[in-house]
Amino acid sequence: AAAAAAAAAAAQTELVHRTLRLLDASATKLQSATLSAMTAKIALEEDHFVKVRGLIKDIIAMLKAQAEAEADQKSFCDKQMAKALSNRDGEKLKMEESGATMAKKKAEKEGLKRDVAELSEQIAELAKALNEATELRSEEKKENAQTLEETKAGKKAVEQAMKVLKGFYEGFLQYKPPKSDREGKTVEDRAPETSFSGKYKGKQDASKGIIGLLEVILSDFERTIDKVGEEEKEAEKKFDEFKKETDKSTKKKQGEKTKKETGIKEATTAITEAKDA
């Protein structure tokens, strides 16, 4: 029994020494002042086995607490790292989206500016065409008015001339010379007809010729008045139609231009916001 007790004591002592060596090696490796202090304390104590068990429990508790603390620290670091990565990725995505928006809006703005320039040119061309047409219409109307005025004056003059001539010749035909009978005939009138054309017949033919010529001239004047009048109406109608279509087209293009100018302002605002984001 004594031998068994001695053997057990020796085994405990060896265990204590082994534990001390292990603790000392661990303290050196880990550079832990706490473990070094515990190793020294065990070496100075008389009841090594009891103290070792208590210290081992303390060490286990300390290591467990350190492990938990490290685990918490690692979890915190992992969370912070994940948050940082997420923020970085979010910022990167935001920058990429802002860049894409700026590129898109810049291209859109340039396209709208080209459209506005083209529409402005078209509107200017329409205004120019209408202005030229208005001037031509004004000149044409003035010329037609002058032609009608002159033609009507000529027609009136011819009508007056015909009236005078007709009155003269009719009065001449109704004139009864002296020494005539009840029918207005003289001895000369009763004479047999010859190839000689007397004074009376010559005047009658002359009257027909002059009046006939005046009638032709009068007819020409009347045709001119009718023709110029119809041409003026047709020209005025075509001009009104042209003006109406031009105004309609100009209004439409002006509306498109205004809409695109608004688009340019919106694109500019979007570019500024994307740049500041």
PDB file of C-alpha atoms in Angstrom:
ATOM      1  CA  ALA A   1       0.000   0.000   0.000  1.00  0.00           C
ATOM      2  CA  ALA A   2       2.793   2.338   0.868  1.00  0.00           C
ATOM      3  CA  ALA A   3       4.478   1.561  -2.390  1.00  0.00           C
ATOM      4  CA  ALA A   4       1.299   2.269  -4.327  1.00  0.00           C
ATOM      5  CA  ALA A   5       0.860   5.582  -2.527  1.00  0.00           C
ATOM      6  CA  ALA A   6       4.420   6.518  -3.274  1.00  0.00           C
ATOM      7  CA  ALA A   7       3.952   5.628  -6.909  1.00  0.00           C
ATOM      8  CA  ALA A   8       0.802   7.719  -7.097  1.00  0.00           C
ATOM      9  CA  ALA A   9       2.559  10.664  -5.485  1.00  0.00           C
ATOM     10  CA  ALA A  10       5.424  10.341  -7.911  1.00  0.00           C
ATOM     11  CA  ALA A  11       2.981  10.255 -10.819  1.00  0.00           C
ATOM     12  CA  GLN A  12       1.250  13.387  -9.549  1.00  0.00           C
ATOM     13  CA  THR A  13       4.583  15.119  -9.135  1.00  0.00           C
ATOM     14  CA  GLU A  14       5.574  14.172 -12.688  1.00  0.00           C
ATOM     15  CA  LEU A  15       2.213  15.423 -13.941  1.00  0.00           C
ATOM     16  CA  VAL A  16       2.769  18.710 -12.137  1.00  0.00           C
ATOM     17  CA  HIS A  17       6.245  19.057 -13.596  1.00  0.00           C
ATOM     18  CA  ARG A  18       4.979  18.200 -17.063  1.00  0.00           C
ATOM     19  CA  THR A  19       2.210  20.734 -16.642  1.00  0.00           C
ATOM     20  CA  LEU A  20       4.709  23.314 -15.487  1.00  0.00           C
ATOM     21  CA  ARG A  21       6.921  22.649 -18.499  1.00  0.00           C
ATOM     22  CA  LEU A  22       3.888  22.855 -20.825  1.00  0.00           C
ATOM     23  CA  LEU A  23       2.713  26.086 -19.252  1.00  0.00           C
ATOM     24  CA  ASP A  24       6.198  27.548 -19.353  1.00  0.00           C
ATOM     25  CA  ALA A  25       6.615  26.601 -23.022  1.00  0.00           C
ATOM     26  CA  SER A  26       3.182  28.027 -23.849  1.00  0.00           C
ATOM     27  CA  ALA A  27       3.936  31.259 -21.974  1.00  0.00           C
ATOM     28  CA  THR A  28       7.186  31.633 -23.893  1.00  0.00           C
ATOM     29  CA  LYS A  29       5.563  30.829 -27.236  1.00  0.00           C
ATOM     30  CA  LEU A  30       2.575  33.040 -26.659  1.00  0.00           C
ATOM     31  CA  GLN A  31       4.620  35.674 -24.847  1.00  0.00           C
ATOM     32  CA  SER A  32       1.906  35.695 -22.207  1.00  0.00           C
ATOM     33  CA  ALA A  33       2.763  37.387 -18.938  1.00  0.00           C
ATOM     34  CA  THR A  34      -0.293  35.810 -17.356  1.00  0.00           C
ATOM     35  CA  LEU A  35       0.828  32.255 -18.112  1.00  0.00           C
ATOM     36  CA  SER A  36       4.361  33.032 -16.941  1.00  0.00           C
ATOM     37  CA  ALA A  37       3.019  34.364 -13.639  1.00  0.00           C
ATOM     38  CA  MET A  38       0.827  31.299 -13.201  1.00  0.00           C
ATOM     39  CA  THR A  39       3.766  28.947 -13.906  1.00  0.00           C
ATOM     40  CA  ALA A  40       5.920  30.687 -11.338  1.00  0.00           C
ATOM     41  CA  LYS A  41       3.130  30.587  -8.777  1.00  0.00           C
ATOM     42  CA  ILE A  42       2.651  26.847  -9.243  1.00  0.00           C
ATOM     43  CA  ALA A  43       6.368  26.225  -8.854  1.00  0.00           C
ATOM     44  CA  LEU A  44       6.396  28.055  -5.484  1.00  0.00           C
ATOM     45  CA  GLU A  45       3.359  26.330  -4.021  1.00  0.00           C
ATOM     46  CA  GLU A  46       3.782  23.215  -1.797  1.00  0.00           C
ATOM     47  CA  ASP A  47       0.540  21.425  -2.684  1.00  0.00           C
ATOM     48  CA  HIS A  48       1.219  21.468  -6.411  1.00  0.00           C
ATOM     49  CA  PHE A  49      -1.479  19.088  -7.526  1.00  0.00           C
ATOM     50  CA  VAL A  50      -4.355  20.959  -5.876  1.00  0.00           C
ATOM     51  CA  LYS A  51      -3.036  24.267  -7.101  1.00  0.00           C
ATOM     52  CA  VAL A  52      -2.488  22.938 -10.609  1.00  0.00           C
ATOM     53  CA  ARG A  53      -6.072  21.825 -10.893  1.00  0.00           C
ATOM     54  CA  GLY A  54      -7.313  25.206  -9.733  1.00  0.00           C
ATOM     55  CA  LEU A  55      -4.946  27.059 -11.997  1.00  0.00           C
ATOM     56  CA  ILE A  56      -5.810  24.831 -14.924  1.00  0.00           C
ATOM     57  CA  LYS A  57      -9.465  25.666 -14.372  1.00  0.00           C
ATOM     58  CA  ASP A  58      -8.552  29.344 -14.249  1.00  0.00           C
ATOM     59  CA  ILE A  59      -6.504  28.990 -17.417  1.00  0.00           C
ATOM     60  CA  ILE A  60      -9.301  27.161 -19.187  1.00  0.00           C
ATOM     61  CA  ALA A  61     -11.781  29.857 -18.123  1.00  0.00           C
ATOM     62  CA  MET A  62      -9.372  32.576 -19.231  1.00  0.00           C
ATOM     63  CA  LEU A  63      -8.699  30.906 -22.568  1.00  0.00           C
ATOM     64  CA  LYS A  64     -12.412  30.378 -23.095  1.00  0.00           C
ATOM     65  CA  ALA A  65     -13.088  34.018 -22.330  1.00  0.00           C
ATOM     66  CA  GLN A  66     -10.292  35.056 -24.706  1.00  0.00           C
ATOM     67  CA  ALA A  67     -11.666  32.754 -27.379  1.00  0.00           C
ATOM     68  CA  GLU A  68     -15.127  34.237 -26.966  1.00  0.00           C
ATOM     69  CA  ALA A  69     -13.687  37.734 -27.023  1.00  0.00           C
ATOM     70  CA  GLU A  70     -11.688  36.903 -30.144  1.00  0.00           C
ATOM     71  CA  ALA A  71     -14.769  35.365 -31.692  1.00  0.00           C
ATOM     72  CA  ASP A  72     -16.755  38.508 -30.907  1.00  0.00           C
ATOM     73  CA  GLN A  73     -13.943  40.650 -32.251  1.00  0.00           C
ATOM     74  CA  LYS A  74     -13.731  38.551 -35.394  1.00  0.00           C
ATOM     75  CA  SER A  75     -17.504  38.722 -35.840  1.00  0.00           C
ATOM     76  CA  PHE A  76     -17.369  42.495 -35.401  1.00  0.00           C
ATOM     77  CA  CYS A  77     -14.492  42.776 -37.849  1.00  0.00           C
ATOM     78  CA  ASP A  78     -16.269  40.535 -40.336  1.00  0.00           C
ATOM     79  CA  LYS A  79     -19.388  42.634 -40.069  1.00  0.00           C
ATOM     80  CA  GLN A  80     -17.424  45.850 -40.457  1.00  0.00           C
ATOM     81  CA  MET A  81     -15.539  44.415 -43.395  1.00  0.00           C
ATOM     82  CA  ALA A  82     -18.753  43.234 -45.019  1.00  0.00           C
ATOM     83  CA  LYS A  83     -20.275  46.679 -44.396  1.00  0.00           C
ATOM     84  CA  ALA A  84     -17.211  48.391 -45.846  1.00  0.00           C
ATOM     85  CA  LEU A  85     -17.250  46.110 -48.877  1.00  0.00           C
ATOM     86  CA  SER A  86     -20.955  46.704 -49.291  1.00  0.00           C
ATOM     87  CA  ASN A  87     -20.494  50.462 -49.045  1.00  0.00           C
ATOM     88  CA  ARG A  88     -17.588  50.299 -51.461  1.00  0.00           C
ATOM     89  CA  ASP A  89     -19.577  48.214 -53.918  1.00  0.00           C
ATOM     90  CA  GLY A  90     -22.569  50.517 -53.441  1.00  0.00           C
ATOM     91  CA  GLU A  91     -20.470  53.602 -54.095  1.00  0.00           C
ATOM     92  CA  LYS A  92     -18.893  51.937 -57.096  1.00  0.00           C
ATOM     93  CA  LEU A  93     -22.297  50.961 -58.458  1.00  0.00           C
ATOM     94  CA  LYS A  94     -23.577  54.463 -57.777  1.00  0.00           C
ATOM     95  CA  MET A  95     -20.618  55.972 -59.625  1.00  0.00           C
ATOM     96  CA  GLU A  96     -21.135  53.597 -62.547  1.00  0.00           C
ATOM     97  CA  GLU A  97     -24.843  54.448 -62.673  1.00  0.00           C
ATOM     98  CA  SER A  98     -24.054  58.186 -62.491  1.00  0.00           C
ATOM     99  CA  GLY A  99     -21.502  57.816 -65.293  1.00  0.00           C
ATOM    100  CA  ALA A 100     -23.979  55.903 -67.437  1.00  0.00           C
ATOM    101  CA  THR A 101     -26.666  58.523 -66.781  1.00  0.00           C
ATOM    102  CA  MET A 102     -24.303  61.359 -67.683  1.00  0.00           C
ATOM    103  CA  ALA A 103     -23.213  59.647 -70.904  1.00  0.00           C
ATOM    104  CA  LYS A 104     -26.800  58.903 -71.874  1.00  0.00           C
ATOM    105  CA  LYS A 105     -28.052  62.420 -71.108  1.00  0.00           C
ATOM    106  CA  LYS A 106     -25.111  64.054 -72.882  1.00  0.00           C
ATOM    107  CA  ALA A 107     -25.838  62.043 -76.038  1.00  0.00           C
ATOM    108  CA  GLU A 108     -29.530  62.856 -75.695  1.00  0.00           C
ATOM    109  CA  LYS A 109     -28.739  66.555 -75.241  1.00  0.00           C
ATOM    110  CA  GLU A 110     -26.515  66.662 -78.332  1.00  0.00           C
ATOM    111  CA  GLY A 111     -29.203  64.959 -80.411  1.00  0.00           C
ATOM    112  CA  LEU A 112     -31.838  67.411 -79.208  1.00  0.00           C
ATOM    113  CA  LYS A 113     -29.554  70.364 -79.977  1.00  0.00           C
ATOM    114  CA  ARG A 114     -29.122  69.107 -83.545  1.00  0.00           C
ATOM    115  CA  ASP A 115     -32.889  68.700 -83.886  1.00  0.00           C
ATOM    116  CA  VAL A 116     -33.496  72.229 -82.578  1.00  0.00           C
ATOM    117  CA  ALA A 117     -30.964  73.674 -85.013  1.00  0.00           C
ATOM    118  CA  GLU A 118     -32.595  71.811 -87.914  1.00  0.00           C
ATOM    119  CA  LEU A 119     -36.093  72.896 -86.895  1.00  0.00           C
ATOM    120  CA  SER A 120     -34.930  76.506 -86.509  1.00  0.00           C
ATOM    121  CA  GLU A 121     -33.538  76.390 -90.034  1.00  0.00           C
ATOM    122  CA  GLN A 122     -36.770  74.929 -91.401  1.00  0.00           C
ATOM    123  CA  ILE A 123     -38.855  77.565 -89.613  1.00  0.00           C
ATOM    124  CA  ALA A 124     -36.619  80.295 -91.039  1.00  0.00           C
ATOM    125  CA  GLU A 125     -36.996  78.827 -94.544  1.00  0.00           C
ATOM    126  CA  LEU A 126     -40.788  78.741 -94.191  1.00  0.00           C
ATOM    127  CA  ALA A 127     -40.821  82.362 -93.021  1.00  0.00           C
ATOM    128  CA  LYS A 128     -38.608  83.364 -95.939  1.00  0.00           C
ATOM    129  CA  ALA A 129     -40.788  81.533 -98.465  1.00  0.00           C
ATOM    130  CA  LEU A 130     -43.945  83.125 -97.050  1.00  0.00           C
ATOM    131  CA  ASN A 131     -42.351  86.563 -97.092  1.00  0.00           C
ATOM    132  CA  GLU A 132     -41.292  86.165-100.728  1.00  0.00           C
ATOM    133  CA  ALA A 133     -44.722  84.848-101.701  1.00  0.00           C
ATOM    134  CA  THR A 134     -46.368  87.792 -99.909  1.00  0.00           C
ATOM    135  CA  GLU A 135     -44.212  90.281-101.784  1.00  0.00           C
ATOM    136  CA  LEU A 136     -44.935  88.600-105.138  1.00  0.00           C
ATOM    137  CA  ARG A 137     -48.637  88.486-104.364  1.00  0.00           C
ATOM    138  CA  SER A 138     -48.591  92.169-103.449  1.00  0.00           C
ATOM    139  CA  GLU A 139     -46.834  93.095-106.694  1.00  0.00           C
ATOM    140  CA  GLU A 140     -49.112  90.870-108.757  1.00  0.00           C
ATOM    141  CA  LYS A 141     -52.193  92.323-107.088  1.00  0.00           C
ATOM    142  CA  LYS A 142     -50.941  95.816-107.721  1.00  0.00           C
ATOM    143  CA  GLU A 143     -50.263  95.036-111.401  1.00  0.00           C
ATOM    144  CA  ASN A 144     -53.697  93.423-111.826  1.00  0.00           C
ATOM    145  CA  ALA A 145     -55.382  96.388-110.190  1.00  0.00           C
ATOM    146  CA  GLN A 146     -53.527  98.762-112.500  1.00  0.00           C
ATOM    147  CA  THR A 147     -54.389  96.637-115.544  1.00  0.00           C
ATOM    148  CA  LEU A 148     -58.059  96.572-114.567  1.00  0.00           C
ATOM    149  CA  GLU A 149     -58.063 100.295-113.938  1.00  0.00           C
ATOM    150  CA  GLU A 150     -56.489 101.047-117.318  1.00  0.00           C
ATOM    151  CA  THR A 151     -58.681  98.524-119.136  1.00  0.00           C
ATOM    152  CA  LYS A 152     -61.863  99.856-117.564  1.00  0.00           C
ATOM    153  CA  ALA A 153     -60.810 103.398-118.450  1.00  0.00           C
ATOM    154  CA  GLY A 154     -60.146 102.315-122.053  1.00  0.00           C
ATOM    155  CA  LYS A 155     -63.474 100.510-122.194  1.00  0.00           C
ATOM    156  CA  LYS A 156     -65.260 103.593-120.925  1.00  0.00           C
ATOM    157  CA  ALA A 157     -63.488 105.765-123.498  1.00  0.00           C
ATOM    158  CA  VAL A 158     -64.433 103.399-126.343  1.00  0.00           C
ATOM    159  CA  GLU A 159     -68.046 103.273-125.157  1.00  0.00           C
ATOM    160  CA  GLN A 160     -68.178 107.067-125.119  1.00  0.00           C
ATOM    161  CA  ALA A 161     -66.604 107.247-128.588  1.00  0.00           C
ATOM    162  CA  MET A 162     -69.107 104.713-129.934  1.00  0.00           C
ATOM    163  CA  LYS A 163     -71.933 106.666-128.395  1.00  0.00           C
ATOM    164  CA  VAL A 164     -70.746 109.888-130.010  1.00  0.00           C
ATOM    165  CA  LEU A 165     -70.175 108.253-133.402  1.00  0.00           C
ATOM    166  CA  LYS A 166     -73.477 106.426-133.345  1.00  0.00           C
ATOM    167  CA  GLY A 167     -75.255 109.630-132.445  1.00  0.00           C
ATOM    168  CA  PHE A 168     -73.471 111.499-135.232  1.00  0.00           C
ATOM    169  CA  TYR A 169     -74.175 108.936-137.937  1.00  0.00           C
ATOM    170  CA  GLU A 170     -77.721 108.305-136.836  1.00  0.00           C
ATOM    171  CA  GLY A 171     -78.384 112.049-136.950  1.00  0.00           C
ATOM    172  CA  PHE A 172     -76.795 112.203-140.373  1.00  0.00           C
ATOM    173  CA  LEU A 173     -78.927 109.365-141.680  1.00  0.00           C
ATOM    174  CA  GLN A 174     -82.079 111.028-140.383  1.00  0.00           C
ATOM    175  CA  TYR A 175     -81.174 114.404-142.002  1.00  0.00           C
ATOM    176  CA  LYS A 176     -83.590 115.518-144.847  1.00  0.00           C
ATOM    177  CA  PRO A 177     -81.979 117.785-147.398  1.00  0.00           C
ATOM    178  CA  PRO A 178     -83.908 120.720-148.955  1.00  0.00           C
ATOM    179  CA  LYS A 179     -86.154 120.092-151.963  1.00  0.00           C
ATOM    180  CA  SER A 180     -86.903 116.576-150.936  1.00  0.00           C
ATOM    181  CA  ASP A 181     -90.217 114.821-151.131  1.00  0.00           C
ATOM    182  CA  ARG A 182     -92.196 113.292-148.326  1.00  0.00           C
ATOM    183  CA  GLU A 183     -89.796 110.367-148.172  1.00  0.00           C
ATOM    184  CA  GLY A 184     -86.832 112.726-147.886  1.00  0.00           C
ATOM    185  CA  LYS A 185     -85.553 111.941-151.379  1.00  0.00           C
ATOM    186  CA  THR A 186     -84.322 114.545-153.819  1.00  0.00           C
ATOM    187  CA  VAL A 187     -84.174 114.444-157.588  1.00  0.00           C
ATOM    188  CA  GLU A 188     -80.637 113.122-157.242  1.00  0.00           C
ATOM    189  CA  ASP A 189     -81.907 110.253-155.106  1.00  0.00           C
ATOM    190  CA  ARG A 190     -84.485 109.383-157.714  1.00  0.00           C
ATOM    191  CA  ALA A 191     -81.872 109.188-160.441  1.00  0.00           C
ATOM    192  CA  PRO A 192     -80.916 105.727-161.769  1.00  0.00           C
ATOM    193  CA  GLU A 193     -78.068 103.927-159.895  1.00  0.00           C
ATOM    194  CA  THR A 194     -74.643 104.015-161.488  1.00  0.00           C
ATOM    195  CA  SER A 195     -71.253 102.544-160.609  1.00  0.00           C
ATOM    196  CA  PHE A 196     -70.346 105.836-159.020  1.00  0.00           C
ATOM    197  CA  SER A 197     -70.560 105.830-155.216  1.00  0.00           C
ATOM    198  CA  GLY A 198     -71.861 109.117-154.076  1.00  0.00           C
ATOM    199  CA  LYS A 199     -71.129 111.084-150.971  1.00  0.00           C
ATOM    200  CA  TYR A 200     -73.901 109.581-148.876  1.00  0.00           C
ATOM    201  CA  LYS A 201     -72.960 105.905-149.396  1.00  0.00           C
ATOM    202  CA  GLY A 202     -69.282 106.570-148.625  1.00  0.00           C
ATOM    203  CA  LYS A 203     -70.119 108.050-145.256  1.00  0.00           C
ATOM    204  CA  GLN A 204     -72.404 105.126-144.425  1.00  0.00           C
ATOM    205  CA  ASP A 205     -69.637 102.572-145.111  1.00  0.00           C
ATOM    206  CA  ALA A 206     -67.147 104.620-143.118  1.00  0.00           C
ATOM    207  CA  SER A 207     -69.452 104.691-140.129  1.00  0.00           C
ATOM    208  CA  LYS A 208     -69.827 100.919-140.192  1.00  0.00           C
ATOM    209  CA  GLY A 209     -66.060 100.415-140.393  1.00  0.00           C
ATOM    210  CA  ILE A 210     -65.171 102.713-137.490  1.00  0.00           C
ATOM    211  CA  ILE A 211     -67.923 101.462-135.209  1.00  0.00           C
ATOM    212  CA  GLY A 212     -67.050  97.847-136.047  1.00  0.00           C
ATOM    213  CA  LEU A 213     -63.408  98.467-135.124  1.00  0.00           C
ATOM    214  CA  LEU A 214     -64.461 100.117-131.880  1.00  0.00           C
ATOM    215  CA  GLU A 215     -66.693  97.154-131.095  1.00  0.00           C
ATOM    216  CA  VAL A 216     -63.727  94.791-131.532  1.00  0.00           C
ATOM    217  CA  ILE A 217     -61.612  96.966-129.230  1.00  0.00           C
ATOM    218  CA  LEU A 218     -64.453  97.119-126.701  1.00  0.00           C
ATOM    219  CA  SER A 219     -64.751  93.320-126.798  1.00  0.00           C
ATOM    220  CA  ASP A 220     -61.016  92.975-126.161  1.00  0.00           C
ATOM    221  CA  PHE A 221     -61.289  95.301-123.186  1.00  0.00           C
ATOM    222  CA  GLU A 222     -64.170  93.279-121.744  1.00  0.00           C
ATOM    223  CA  ARG A 223     -62.300  89.981-122.198  1.00  0.00           C
ATOM    224  CA  THR A 224     -59.237  91.473-120.517  1.00  0.00           C
ATOM    225  CA  ILE A 225     -61.306  92.670-117.575  1.00  0.00           C
ATOM    226  CA  ASP A 226     -62.880  89.226-117.147  1.00  0.00           C
ATOM    227  CA  LYS A 227     -59.570  87.405-117.573  1.00  0.00           C
ATOM    228  CA  VAL A 228     -57.604  89.602-115.188  1.00  0.00           C
ATOM    229  CA  GLY A 229     -60.429  89.425-112.663  1.00  0.00           C
ATOM    230  CA  GLU A 230     -60.451  85.604-112.770  1.00  0.00           C
ATOM    231  CA  GLU A 231     -56.646  85.428-112.598  1.00  0.00           C
ATOM    232  CA  GLU A 232     -56.647  87.732-109.574  1.00  0.00           C
ATOM    233  CA  LYS A 233     -59.211  85.578-107.764  1.00  0.00           C
ATOM    234  CA  GLU A 234     -57.259  82.390-108.535  1.00  0.00           C
ATOM    235  CA  ALA A 235     -53.955  83.934-107.475  1.00  0.00           C
ATOM    236  CA  GLU A 236     -55.482  85.188-104.231  1.00  0.00           C
ATOM    237  CA  LYS A 237     -56.964  81.748-103.545  1.00  0.00           C
ATOM    238  CA  LYS A 238     -53.656  79.958-104.103  1.00  0.00           C
ATOM    239  CA  PHE A 239     -51.802  82.475-101.944  1.00  0.00           C
ATOM    240  CA  ASP A 240     -54.319  82.028 -99.108  1.00  0.00           C
ATOM    241  CA  GLU A 241     -53.912  78.238 -99.312  1.00  0.00           C
ATOM    242  CA  PHE A 242     -50.120  78.524 -99.340  1.00  0.00           C
ATOM    243  CA  LYS A 243     -50.157  80.899 -96.374  1.00  0.00           C
ATOM    244  CA  LYS A 244     -52.495  78.609 -94.453  1.00  0.00           C
ATOM    245  CA  GLU A 245     -50.303  75.533 -95.021  1.00  0.00           C
ATOM    246  CA  THR A 246     -47.136  77.476 -94.224  1.00  0.00           C
ATOM    247  CA  ASP A 247     -48.566  78.844 -90.988  1.00  0.00           C
ATOM    248  CA  LYS A 248     -49.743  75.360 -90.010  1.00  0.00           C
ATOM    249  CA  SER A 249     -46.336  73.812 -90.718  1.00  0.00           C
ATOM    250  CA  THR A 250     -44.534  76.638 -88.901  1.00  0.00           C
ATOM    251  CA  LYS A 251     -46.747  76.239 -85.847  1.00  0.00           C
ATOM    252  CA  LYS A 252     -46.134  72.480 -85.767  1.00  0.00           C
ATOM    253  CA  LYS A 253     -42.370  72.856 -86.083  1.00  0.00           C
ATOM    254  CA  GLN A 254     -42.339  75.621 -83.475  1.00  0.00           C
ATOM    255  CA  GLY A 255     -44.130  73.272 -81.076  1.00  0.00           C
ATOM    256  CA  GLU A 256     -41.601  70.508 -81.744  1.00  0.00           C
ATOM    257  CA  LYS A 257     -38.751  72.981 -81.251  1.00  0.00           C
ATOM    258  CA  THR A 258     -40.146  74.159 -77.903  1.00  0.00           C
ATOM    259  CA  LYS A 259     -40.577  70.555 -76.747  1.00  0.00           C
ATOM    260  CA  LYS A 260     -36.993  69.683 -77.667  1.00  0.00           C
ATOM    261  CA  GLU A 261     -35.664  72.820 -75.980  1.00  0.00           C
ATOM    262  CA  THR A 262     -37.432  71.678 -72.810  1.00  0.00           C
ATOM    263  CA  GLY A 263     -35.774  68.288 -73.269  1.00  0.00           C
ATOM    264  CA  ILE A 264     -32.360  69.991 -73.453  1.00  0.00           C
ATOM    265  CA  LYS A 265     -33.012  71.776 -70.147  1.00  0.00           C
ATOM    266  CA  GLU A 266     -34.116  68.527 -68.498  1.00  0.00           C
ATOM    267  CA  ALA A 267     -31.048  66.683 -69.816  1.00  0.00           C
ATOM    268  CA  THR A 268     -28.783  69.461 -68.516  1.00  0.00           C
ATOM    269  CA  THR A 269     -30.385  69.209 -65.072  1.00  0.00           C
ATOM    270  CA  ALA A 270     -30.012  65.404 -65.076  1.00  0.00           C
ATOM    271  CA  ILE A 271     -26.308  65.712 -66.019  1.00  0.00           C
ATOM    272  CA  THR A 272     -25.701  68.177 -63.161  1.00  0.00           C
ATOM    273  CA  GLU A 273     -27.501  65.955 -60.652  1.00  0.00           C
ATOM    274  CA  ALA A 274     -25.588  62.865 -61.789  1.00  0.00           C
ATOM    275  CA  LYS A 275     -22.294  64.764 -61.523  1.00  0.00           C
ATOM    276  CA  ASP A 276     -23.093  65.932 -57.981  1.00  0.00           C
ATOM    277  CA  ALA A 277     -24.371  62.527 -56.850  1.00  0.00           C
TER     278      ALA A 277
END
